[in-house]
XYZ file of N, CA, C and O in Angstrom:
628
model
N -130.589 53.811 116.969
C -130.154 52.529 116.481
C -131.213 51.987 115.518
O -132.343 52.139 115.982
N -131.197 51.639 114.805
C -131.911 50.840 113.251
C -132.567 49.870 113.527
O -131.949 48.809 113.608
N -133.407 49.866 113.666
C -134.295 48.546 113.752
C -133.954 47.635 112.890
O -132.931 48.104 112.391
N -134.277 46.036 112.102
C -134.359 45.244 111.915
C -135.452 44.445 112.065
O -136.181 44.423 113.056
N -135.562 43.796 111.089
C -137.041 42.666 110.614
C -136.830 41.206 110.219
O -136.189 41.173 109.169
N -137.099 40.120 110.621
C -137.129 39.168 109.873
C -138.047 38.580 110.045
O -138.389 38.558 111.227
N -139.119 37.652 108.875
C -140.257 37.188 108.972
C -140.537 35.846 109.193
O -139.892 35.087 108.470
N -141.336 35.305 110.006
C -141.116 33.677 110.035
C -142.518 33.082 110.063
O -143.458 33.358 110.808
N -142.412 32.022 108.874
C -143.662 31.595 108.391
C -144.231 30.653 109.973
O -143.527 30.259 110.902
N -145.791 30.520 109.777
C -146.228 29.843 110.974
C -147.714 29.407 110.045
O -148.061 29.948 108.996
N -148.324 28.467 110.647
C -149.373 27.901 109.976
C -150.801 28.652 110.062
O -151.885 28.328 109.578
N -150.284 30.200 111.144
C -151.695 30.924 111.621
C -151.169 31.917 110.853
O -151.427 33.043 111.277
N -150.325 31.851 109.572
C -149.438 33.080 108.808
C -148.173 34.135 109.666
O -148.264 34.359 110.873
N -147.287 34.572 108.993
C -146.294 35.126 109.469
C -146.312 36.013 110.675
O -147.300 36.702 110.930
N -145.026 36.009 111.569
C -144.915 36.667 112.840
C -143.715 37.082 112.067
O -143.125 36.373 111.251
N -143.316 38.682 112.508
C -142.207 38.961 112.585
C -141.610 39.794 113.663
O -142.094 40.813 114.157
N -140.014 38.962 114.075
C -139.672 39.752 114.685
C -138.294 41.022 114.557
O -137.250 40.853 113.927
N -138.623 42.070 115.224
C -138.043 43.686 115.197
C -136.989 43.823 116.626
O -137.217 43.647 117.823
N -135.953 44.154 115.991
C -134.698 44.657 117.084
C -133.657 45.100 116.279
O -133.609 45.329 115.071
N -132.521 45.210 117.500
C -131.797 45.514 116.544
C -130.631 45.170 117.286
O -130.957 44.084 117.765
N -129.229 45.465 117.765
C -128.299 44.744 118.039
C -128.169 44.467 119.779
O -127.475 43.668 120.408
N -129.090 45.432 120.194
C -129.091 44.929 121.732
C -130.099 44.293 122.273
O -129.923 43.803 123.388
N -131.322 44.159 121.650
C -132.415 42.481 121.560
C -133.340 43.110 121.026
O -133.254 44.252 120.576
N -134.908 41.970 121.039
C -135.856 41.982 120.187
C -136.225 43.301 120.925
O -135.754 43.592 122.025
N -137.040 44.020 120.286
C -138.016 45.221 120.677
C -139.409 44.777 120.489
O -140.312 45.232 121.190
N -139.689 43.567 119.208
C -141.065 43.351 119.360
C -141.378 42.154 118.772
O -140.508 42.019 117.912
N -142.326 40.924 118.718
C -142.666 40.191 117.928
C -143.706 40.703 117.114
O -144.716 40.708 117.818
N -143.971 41.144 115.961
C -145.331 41.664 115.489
C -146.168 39.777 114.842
O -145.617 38.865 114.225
N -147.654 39.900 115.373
C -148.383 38.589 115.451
C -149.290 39.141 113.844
O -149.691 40.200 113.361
N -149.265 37.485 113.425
C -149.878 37.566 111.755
C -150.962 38.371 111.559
O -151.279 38.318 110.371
N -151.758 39.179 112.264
C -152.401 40.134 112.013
C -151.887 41.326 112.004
O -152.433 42.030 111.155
N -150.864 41.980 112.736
C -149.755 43.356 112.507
C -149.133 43.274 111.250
O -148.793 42.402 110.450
N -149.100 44.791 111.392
C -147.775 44.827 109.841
C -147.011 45.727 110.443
O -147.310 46.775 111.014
N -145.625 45.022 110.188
C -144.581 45.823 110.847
C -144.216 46.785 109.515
O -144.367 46.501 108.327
N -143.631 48.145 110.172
C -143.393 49.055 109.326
C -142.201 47.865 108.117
O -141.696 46.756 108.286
N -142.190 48.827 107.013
C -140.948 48.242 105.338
C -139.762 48.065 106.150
O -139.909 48.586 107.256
N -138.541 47.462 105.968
C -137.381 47.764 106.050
C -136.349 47.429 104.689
O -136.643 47.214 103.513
N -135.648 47.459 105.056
C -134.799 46.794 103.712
C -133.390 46.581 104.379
O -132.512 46.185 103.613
N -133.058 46.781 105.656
C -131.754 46.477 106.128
C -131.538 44.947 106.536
O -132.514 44.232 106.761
N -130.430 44.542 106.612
C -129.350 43.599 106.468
C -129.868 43.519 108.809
O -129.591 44.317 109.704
N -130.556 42.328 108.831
C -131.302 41.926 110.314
C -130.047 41.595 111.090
O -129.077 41.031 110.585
N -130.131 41.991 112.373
C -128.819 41.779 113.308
C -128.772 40.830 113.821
O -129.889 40.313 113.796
N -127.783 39.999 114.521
C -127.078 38.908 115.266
C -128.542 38.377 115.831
O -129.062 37.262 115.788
N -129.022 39.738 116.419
C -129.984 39.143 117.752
C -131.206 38.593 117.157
O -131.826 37.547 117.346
N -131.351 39.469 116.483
C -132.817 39.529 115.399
C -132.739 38.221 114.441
O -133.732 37.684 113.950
N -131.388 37.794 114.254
C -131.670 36.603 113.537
C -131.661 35.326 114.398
O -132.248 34.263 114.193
N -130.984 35.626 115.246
C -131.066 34.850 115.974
C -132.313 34.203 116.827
O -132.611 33.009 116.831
N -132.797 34.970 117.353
C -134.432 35.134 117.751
C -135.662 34.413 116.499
O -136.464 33.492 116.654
N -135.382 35.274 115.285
C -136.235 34.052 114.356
C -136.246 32.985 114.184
O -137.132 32.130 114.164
N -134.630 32.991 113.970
C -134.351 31.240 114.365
C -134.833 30.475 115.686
O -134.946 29.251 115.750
N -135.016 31.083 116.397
C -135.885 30.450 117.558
C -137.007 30.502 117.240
O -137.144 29.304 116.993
N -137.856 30.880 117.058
C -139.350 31.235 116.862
C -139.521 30.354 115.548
O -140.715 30.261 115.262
N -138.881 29.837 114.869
C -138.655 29.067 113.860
C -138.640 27.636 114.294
O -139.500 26.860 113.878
N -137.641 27.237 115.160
C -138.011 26.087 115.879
C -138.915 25.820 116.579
O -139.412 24.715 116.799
N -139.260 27.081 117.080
C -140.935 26.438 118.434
C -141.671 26.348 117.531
O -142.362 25.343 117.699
N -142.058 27.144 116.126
C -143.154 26.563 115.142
C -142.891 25.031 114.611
O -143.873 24.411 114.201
N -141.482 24.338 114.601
C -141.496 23.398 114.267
C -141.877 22.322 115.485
O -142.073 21.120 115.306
N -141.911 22.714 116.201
C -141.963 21.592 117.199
C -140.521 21.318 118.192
O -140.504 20.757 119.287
N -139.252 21.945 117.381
C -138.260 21.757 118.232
C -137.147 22.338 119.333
O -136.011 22.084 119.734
N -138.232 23.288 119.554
C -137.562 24.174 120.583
C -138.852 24.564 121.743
O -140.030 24.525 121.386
N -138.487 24.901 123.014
C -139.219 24.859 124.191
C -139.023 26.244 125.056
O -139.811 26.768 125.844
N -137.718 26.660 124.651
C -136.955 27.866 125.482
C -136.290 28.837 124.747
O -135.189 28.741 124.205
N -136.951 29.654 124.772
C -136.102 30.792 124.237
C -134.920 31.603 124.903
O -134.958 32.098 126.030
N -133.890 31.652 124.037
C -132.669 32.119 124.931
C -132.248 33.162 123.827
O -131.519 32.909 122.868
N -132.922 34.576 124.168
C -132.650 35.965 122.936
C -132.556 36.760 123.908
O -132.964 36.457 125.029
N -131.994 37.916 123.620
C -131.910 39.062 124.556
C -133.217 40.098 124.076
O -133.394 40.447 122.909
N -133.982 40.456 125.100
C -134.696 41.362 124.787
C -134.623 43.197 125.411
O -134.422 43.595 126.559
N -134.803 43.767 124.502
C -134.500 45.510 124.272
C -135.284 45.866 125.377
O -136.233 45.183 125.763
N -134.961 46.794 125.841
C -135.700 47.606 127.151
C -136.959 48.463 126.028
O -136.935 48.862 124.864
N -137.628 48.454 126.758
C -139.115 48.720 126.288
C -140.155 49.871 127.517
O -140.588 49.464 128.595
N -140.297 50.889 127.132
C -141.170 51.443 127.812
C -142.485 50.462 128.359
O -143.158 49.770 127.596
N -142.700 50.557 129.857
C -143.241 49.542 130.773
C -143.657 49.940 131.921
O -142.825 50.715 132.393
N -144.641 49.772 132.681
C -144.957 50.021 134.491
C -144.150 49.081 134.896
O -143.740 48.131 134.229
N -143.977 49.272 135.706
C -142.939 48.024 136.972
C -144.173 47.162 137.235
O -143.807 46.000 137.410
N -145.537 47.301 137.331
C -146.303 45.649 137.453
C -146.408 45.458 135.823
O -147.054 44.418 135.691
N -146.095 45.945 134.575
C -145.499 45.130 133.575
C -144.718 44.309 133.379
O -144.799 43.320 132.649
N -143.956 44.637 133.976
C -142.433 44.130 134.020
C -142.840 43.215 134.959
O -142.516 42.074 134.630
N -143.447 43.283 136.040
C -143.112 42.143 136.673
C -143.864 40.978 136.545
O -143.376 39.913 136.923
N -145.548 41.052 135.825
C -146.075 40.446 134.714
C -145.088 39.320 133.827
O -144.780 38.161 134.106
N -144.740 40.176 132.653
C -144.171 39.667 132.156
C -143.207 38.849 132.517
O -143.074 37.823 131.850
N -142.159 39.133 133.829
C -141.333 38.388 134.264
C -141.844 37.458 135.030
O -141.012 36.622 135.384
N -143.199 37.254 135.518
C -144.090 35.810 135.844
C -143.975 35.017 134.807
O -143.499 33.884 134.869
N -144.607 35.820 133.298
C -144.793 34.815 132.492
C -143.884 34.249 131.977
O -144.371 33.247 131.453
N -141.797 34.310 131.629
C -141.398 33.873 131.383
C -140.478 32.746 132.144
O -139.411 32.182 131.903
N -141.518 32.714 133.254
C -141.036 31.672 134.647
C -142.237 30.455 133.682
O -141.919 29.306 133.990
N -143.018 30.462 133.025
C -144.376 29.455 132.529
C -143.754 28.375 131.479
O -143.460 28.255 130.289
N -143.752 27.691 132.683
C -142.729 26.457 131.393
C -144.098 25.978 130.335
O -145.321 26.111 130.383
N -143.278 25.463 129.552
C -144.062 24.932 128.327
C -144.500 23.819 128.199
O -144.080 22.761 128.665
N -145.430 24.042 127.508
C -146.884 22.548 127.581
C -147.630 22.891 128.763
O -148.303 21.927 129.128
N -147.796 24.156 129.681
C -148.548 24.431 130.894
C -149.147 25.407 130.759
O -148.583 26.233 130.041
N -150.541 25.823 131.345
C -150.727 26.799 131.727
C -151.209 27.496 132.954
O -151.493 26.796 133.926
N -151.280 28.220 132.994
C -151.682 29.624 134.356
C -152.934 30.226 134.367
O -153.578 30.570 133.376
N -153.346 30.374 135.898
C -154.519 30.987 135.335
C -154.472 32.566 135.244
O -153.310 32.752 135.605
N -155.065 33.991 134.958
C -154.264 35.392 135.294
C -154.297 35.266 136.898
O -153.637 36.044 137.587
N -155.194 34.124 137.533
C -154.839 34.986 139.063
C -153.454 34.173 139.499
O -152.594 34.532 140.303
N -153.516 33.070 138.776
C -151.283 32.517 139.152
C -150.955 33.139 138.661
O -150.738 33.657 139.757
N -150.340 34.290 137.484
C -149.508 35.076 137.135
C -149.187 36.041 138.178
O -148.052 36.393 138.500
N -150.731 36.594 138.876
C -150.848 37.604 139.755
C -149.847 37.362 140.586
O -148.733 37.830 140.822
N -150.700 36.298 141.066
C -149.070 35.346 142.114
C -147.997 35.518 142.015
O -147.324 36.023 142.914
N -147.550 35.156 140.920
C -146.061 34.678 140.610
C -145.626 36.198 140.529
O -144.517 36.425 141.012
N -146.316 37.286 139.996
C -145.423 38.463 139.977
C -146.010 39.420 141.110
O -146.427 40.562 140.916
N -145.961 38.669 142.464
C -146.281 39.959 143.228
C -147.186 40.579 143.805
O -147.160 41.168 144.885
N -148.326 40.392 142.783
C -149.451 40.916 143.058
C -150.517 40.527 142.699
O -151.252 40.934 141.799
N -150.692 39.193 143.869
C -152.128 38.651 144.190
C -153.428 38.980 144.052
O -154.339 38.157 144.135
N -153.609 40.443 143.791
C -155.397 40.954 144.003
C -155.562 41.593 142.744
O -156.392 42.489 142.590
N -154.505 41.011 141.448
C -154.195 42.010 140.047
C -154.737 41.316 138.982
O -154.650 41.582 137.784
N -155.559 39.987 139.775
C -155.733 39.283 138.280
C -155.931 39.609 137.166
O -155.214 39.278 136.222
N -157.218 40.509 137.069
C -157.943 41.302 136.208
C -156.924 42.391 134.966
O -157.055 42.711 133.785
N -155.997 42.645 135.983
C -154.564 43.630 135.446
C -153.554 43.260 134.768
O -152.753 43.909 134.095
N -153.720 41.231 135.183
C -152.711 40.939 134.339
C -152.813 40.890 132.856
O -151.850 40.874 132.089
N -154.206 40.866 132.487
C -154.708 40.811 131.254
C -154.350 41.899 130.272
O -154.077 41.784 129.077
N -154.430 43.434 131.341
C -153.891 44.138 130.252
C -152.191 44.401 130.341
O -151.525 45.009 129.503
N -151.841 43.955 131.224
C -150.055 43.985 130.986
C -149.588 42.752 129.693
O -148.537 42.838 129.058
N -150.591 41.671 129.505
C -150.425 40.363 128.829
C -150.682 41.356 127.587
O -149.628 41.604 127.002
N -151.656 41.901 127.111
C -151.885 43.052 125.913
C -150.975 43.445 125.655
O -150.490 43.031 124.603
N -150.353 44.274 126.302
C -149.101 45.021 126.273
C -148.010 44.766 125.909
O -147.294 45.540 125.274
N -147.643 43.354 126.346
C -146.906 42.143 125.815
C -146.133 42.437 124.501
O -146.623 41.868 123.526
N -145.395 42.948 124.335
C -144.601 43.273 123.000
C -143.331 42.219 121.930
O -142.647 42.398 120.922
N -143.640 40.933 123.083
C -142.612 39.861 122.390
C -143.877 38.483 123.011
O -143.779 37.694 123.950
N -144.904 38.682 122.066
C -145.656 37.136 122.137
C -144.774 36.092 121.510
O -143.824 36.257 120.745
N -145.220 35.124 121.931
C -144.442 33.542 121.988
C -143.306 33.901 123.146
O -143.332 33.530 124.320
N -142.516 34.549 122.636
C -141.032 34.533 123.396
C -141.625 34.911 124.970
O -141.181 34.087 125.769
N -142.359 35.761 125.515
C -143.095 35.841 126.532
C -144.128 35.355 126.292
O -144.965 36.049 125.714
N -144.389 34.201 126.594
C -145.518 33.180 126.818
C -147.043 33.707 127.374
O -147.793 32.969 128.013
N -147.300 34.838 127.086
C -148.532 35.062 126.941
C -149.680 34.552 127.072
O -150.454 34.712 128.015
N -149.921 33.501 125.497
C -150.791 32.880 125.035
C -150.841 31.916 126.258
O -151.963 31.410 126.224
N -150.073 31.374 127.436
C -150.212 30.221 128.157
C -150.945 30.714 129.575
O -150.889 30.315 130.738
N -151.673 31.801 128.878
C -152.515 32.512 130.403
C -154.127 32.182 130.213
O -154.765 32.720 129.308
N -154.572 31.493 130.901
C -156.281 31.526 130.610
C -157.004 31.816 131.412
O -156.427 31.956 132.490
N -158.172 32.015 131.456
C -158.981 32.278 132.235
C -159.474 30.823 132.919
O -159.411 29.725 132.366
N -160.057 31.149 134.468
C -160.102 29.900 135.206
C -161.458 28.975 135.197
O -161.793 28.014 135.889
N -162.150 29.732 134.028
C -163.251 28.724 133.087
C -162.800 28.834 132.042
O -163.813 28.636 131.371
N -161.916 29.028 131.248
C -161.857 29.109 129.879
C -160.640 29.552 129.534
O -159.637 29.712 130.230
N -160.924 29.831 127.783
C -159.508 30.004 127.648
C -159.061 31.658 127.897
O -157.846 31.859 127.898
N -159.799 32.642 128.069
C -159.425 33.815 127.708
C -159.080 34.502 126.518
O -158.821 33.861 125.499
N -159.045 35.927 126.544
C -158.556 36.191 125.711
C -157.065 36.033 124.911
O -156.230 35.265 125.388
N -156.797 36.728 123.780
C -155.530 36.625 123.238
C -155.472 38.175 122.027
O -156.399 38.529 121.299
N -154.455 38.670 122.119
C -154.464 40.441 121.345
C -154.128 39.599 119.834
O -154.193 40.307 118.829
N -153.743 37.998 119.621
C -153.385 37.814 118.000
C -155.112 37.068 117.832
O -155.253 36.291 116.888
N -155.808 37.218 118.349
C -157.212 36.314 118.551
C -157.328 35.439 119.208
O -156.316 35.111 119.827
N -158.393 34.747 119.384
C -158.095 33.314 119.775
C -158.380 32.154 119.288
O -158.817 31.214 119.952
N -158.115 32.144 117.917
C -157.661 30.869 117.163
C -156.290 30.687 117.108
O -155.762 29.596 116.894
N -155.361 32.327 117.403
C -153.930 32.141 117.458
C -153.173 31.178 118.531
O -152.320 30.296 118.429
N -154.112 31.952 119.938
C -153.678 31.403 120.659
C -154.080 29.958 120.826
O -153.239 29.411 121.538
N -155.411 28.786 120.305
C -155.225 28.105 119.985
C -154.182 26.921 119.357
O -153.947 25.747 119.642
N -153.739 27.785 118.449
C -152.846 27.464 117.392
C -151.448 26.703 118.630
O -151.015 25.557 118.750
N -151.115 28.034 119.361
C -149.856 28.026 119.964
C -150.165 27.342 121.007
O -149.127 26.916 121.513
N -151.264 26.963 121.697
C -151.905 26.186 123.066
C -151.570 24.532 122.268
O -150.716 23.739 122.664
N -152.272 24.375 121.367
C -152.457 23.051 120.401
C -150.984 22.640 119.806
O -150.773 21.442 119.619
N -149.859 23.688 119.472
C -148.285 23.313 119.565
C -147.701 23.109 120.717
O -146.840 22.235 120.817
N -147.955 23.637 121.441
C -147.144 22.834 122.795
C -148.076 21.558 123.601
O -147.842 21.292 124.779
N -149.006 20.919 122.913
C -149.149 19.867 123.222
C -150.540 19.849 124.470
O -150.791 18.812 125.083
N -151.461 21.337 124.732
C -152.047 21.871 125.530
C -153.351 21.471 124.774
O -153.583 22.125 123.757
N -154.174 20.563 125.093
C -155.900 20.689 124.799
C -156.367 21.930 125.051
O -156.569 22.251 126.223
N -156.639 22.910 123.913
C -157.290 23.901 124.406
C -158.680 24.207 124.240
O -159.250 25.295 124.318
N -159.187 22.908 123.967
C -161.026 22.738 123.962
C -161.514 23.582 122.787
O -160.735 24.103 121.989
N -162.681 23.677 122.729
C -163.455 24.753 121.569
C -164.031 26.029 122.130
O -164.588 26.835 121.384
């Protein structure tokens, strides 16, 4: 099946996101370059920018896109499915993610399943910190700044 691209401006420079008619496969963050395309972007794929379009504006909170099955460990998956329980304007620390997906003694692990993370923003990622600080982030961490400081989150210096 054909992938698909569409690019969406953001003030930390462009994210784009990649799928194709059965959901996103990836958000690539303003430091990636997603491979050329030149095809005509699908239902989902446009649809999805258009979301990611509103949370840069300020007017969207929830993403409602279908996302593509993705090669994953099952404590990925279940990672990730902590983090899209992380409502917005909040954050977690990795040892509440641990929590929330299962596995309490993984803090350290959630960090690299959060890496792994193949749809940032839309899986709320960036809303994981460390329990002095902010932690890391795979787009940097002025990105995740960026996206801490849009949902209304003091994320200190």
């Amino acid at each position: 099946m054909d992938l698909s691209f569409v690019s969406v401006a953001s003030d930390v420079g462009p994210w784009v996101v990649a799928g194709n008619e059965l959901g996103v496969t990836r958000v690539y963050m303003p430091h990636e370059s997603p491979p050329p395309t030149l095809s005509t972007p699908s239902d989902c794929v446009s649809r999805a920018a258009h979301q990611l379009k509103e949370y840069f504006e300020g007017s969207r909170s929830v993403f409602e896109v279908d996302l593509a099955e993705t090669p994953a460990t099952d404590f990925q998956r279940d990672v990730w499915r902590a983090l899209r329980s992380l409502p917005y304007g909040r954050v977690a620390t990795y040892a509440d993610v641990a929590q929330l997906a299962g596995h309490p003694r993984a803090a350290r692990a959630v960090g690299n399943a959060n890496h792994a993370n193949p749809w940032p923003v839309i899986v709320p990622c960036h809303r994981v910190v460390a329990r002095h600080g902010l932690g890391g982030y795979g787009g940097g961490v002025s990105v995740k700044k960026f996206l801490l400081d849009l949902e209304g989150i003091d994320a200190g210096d």
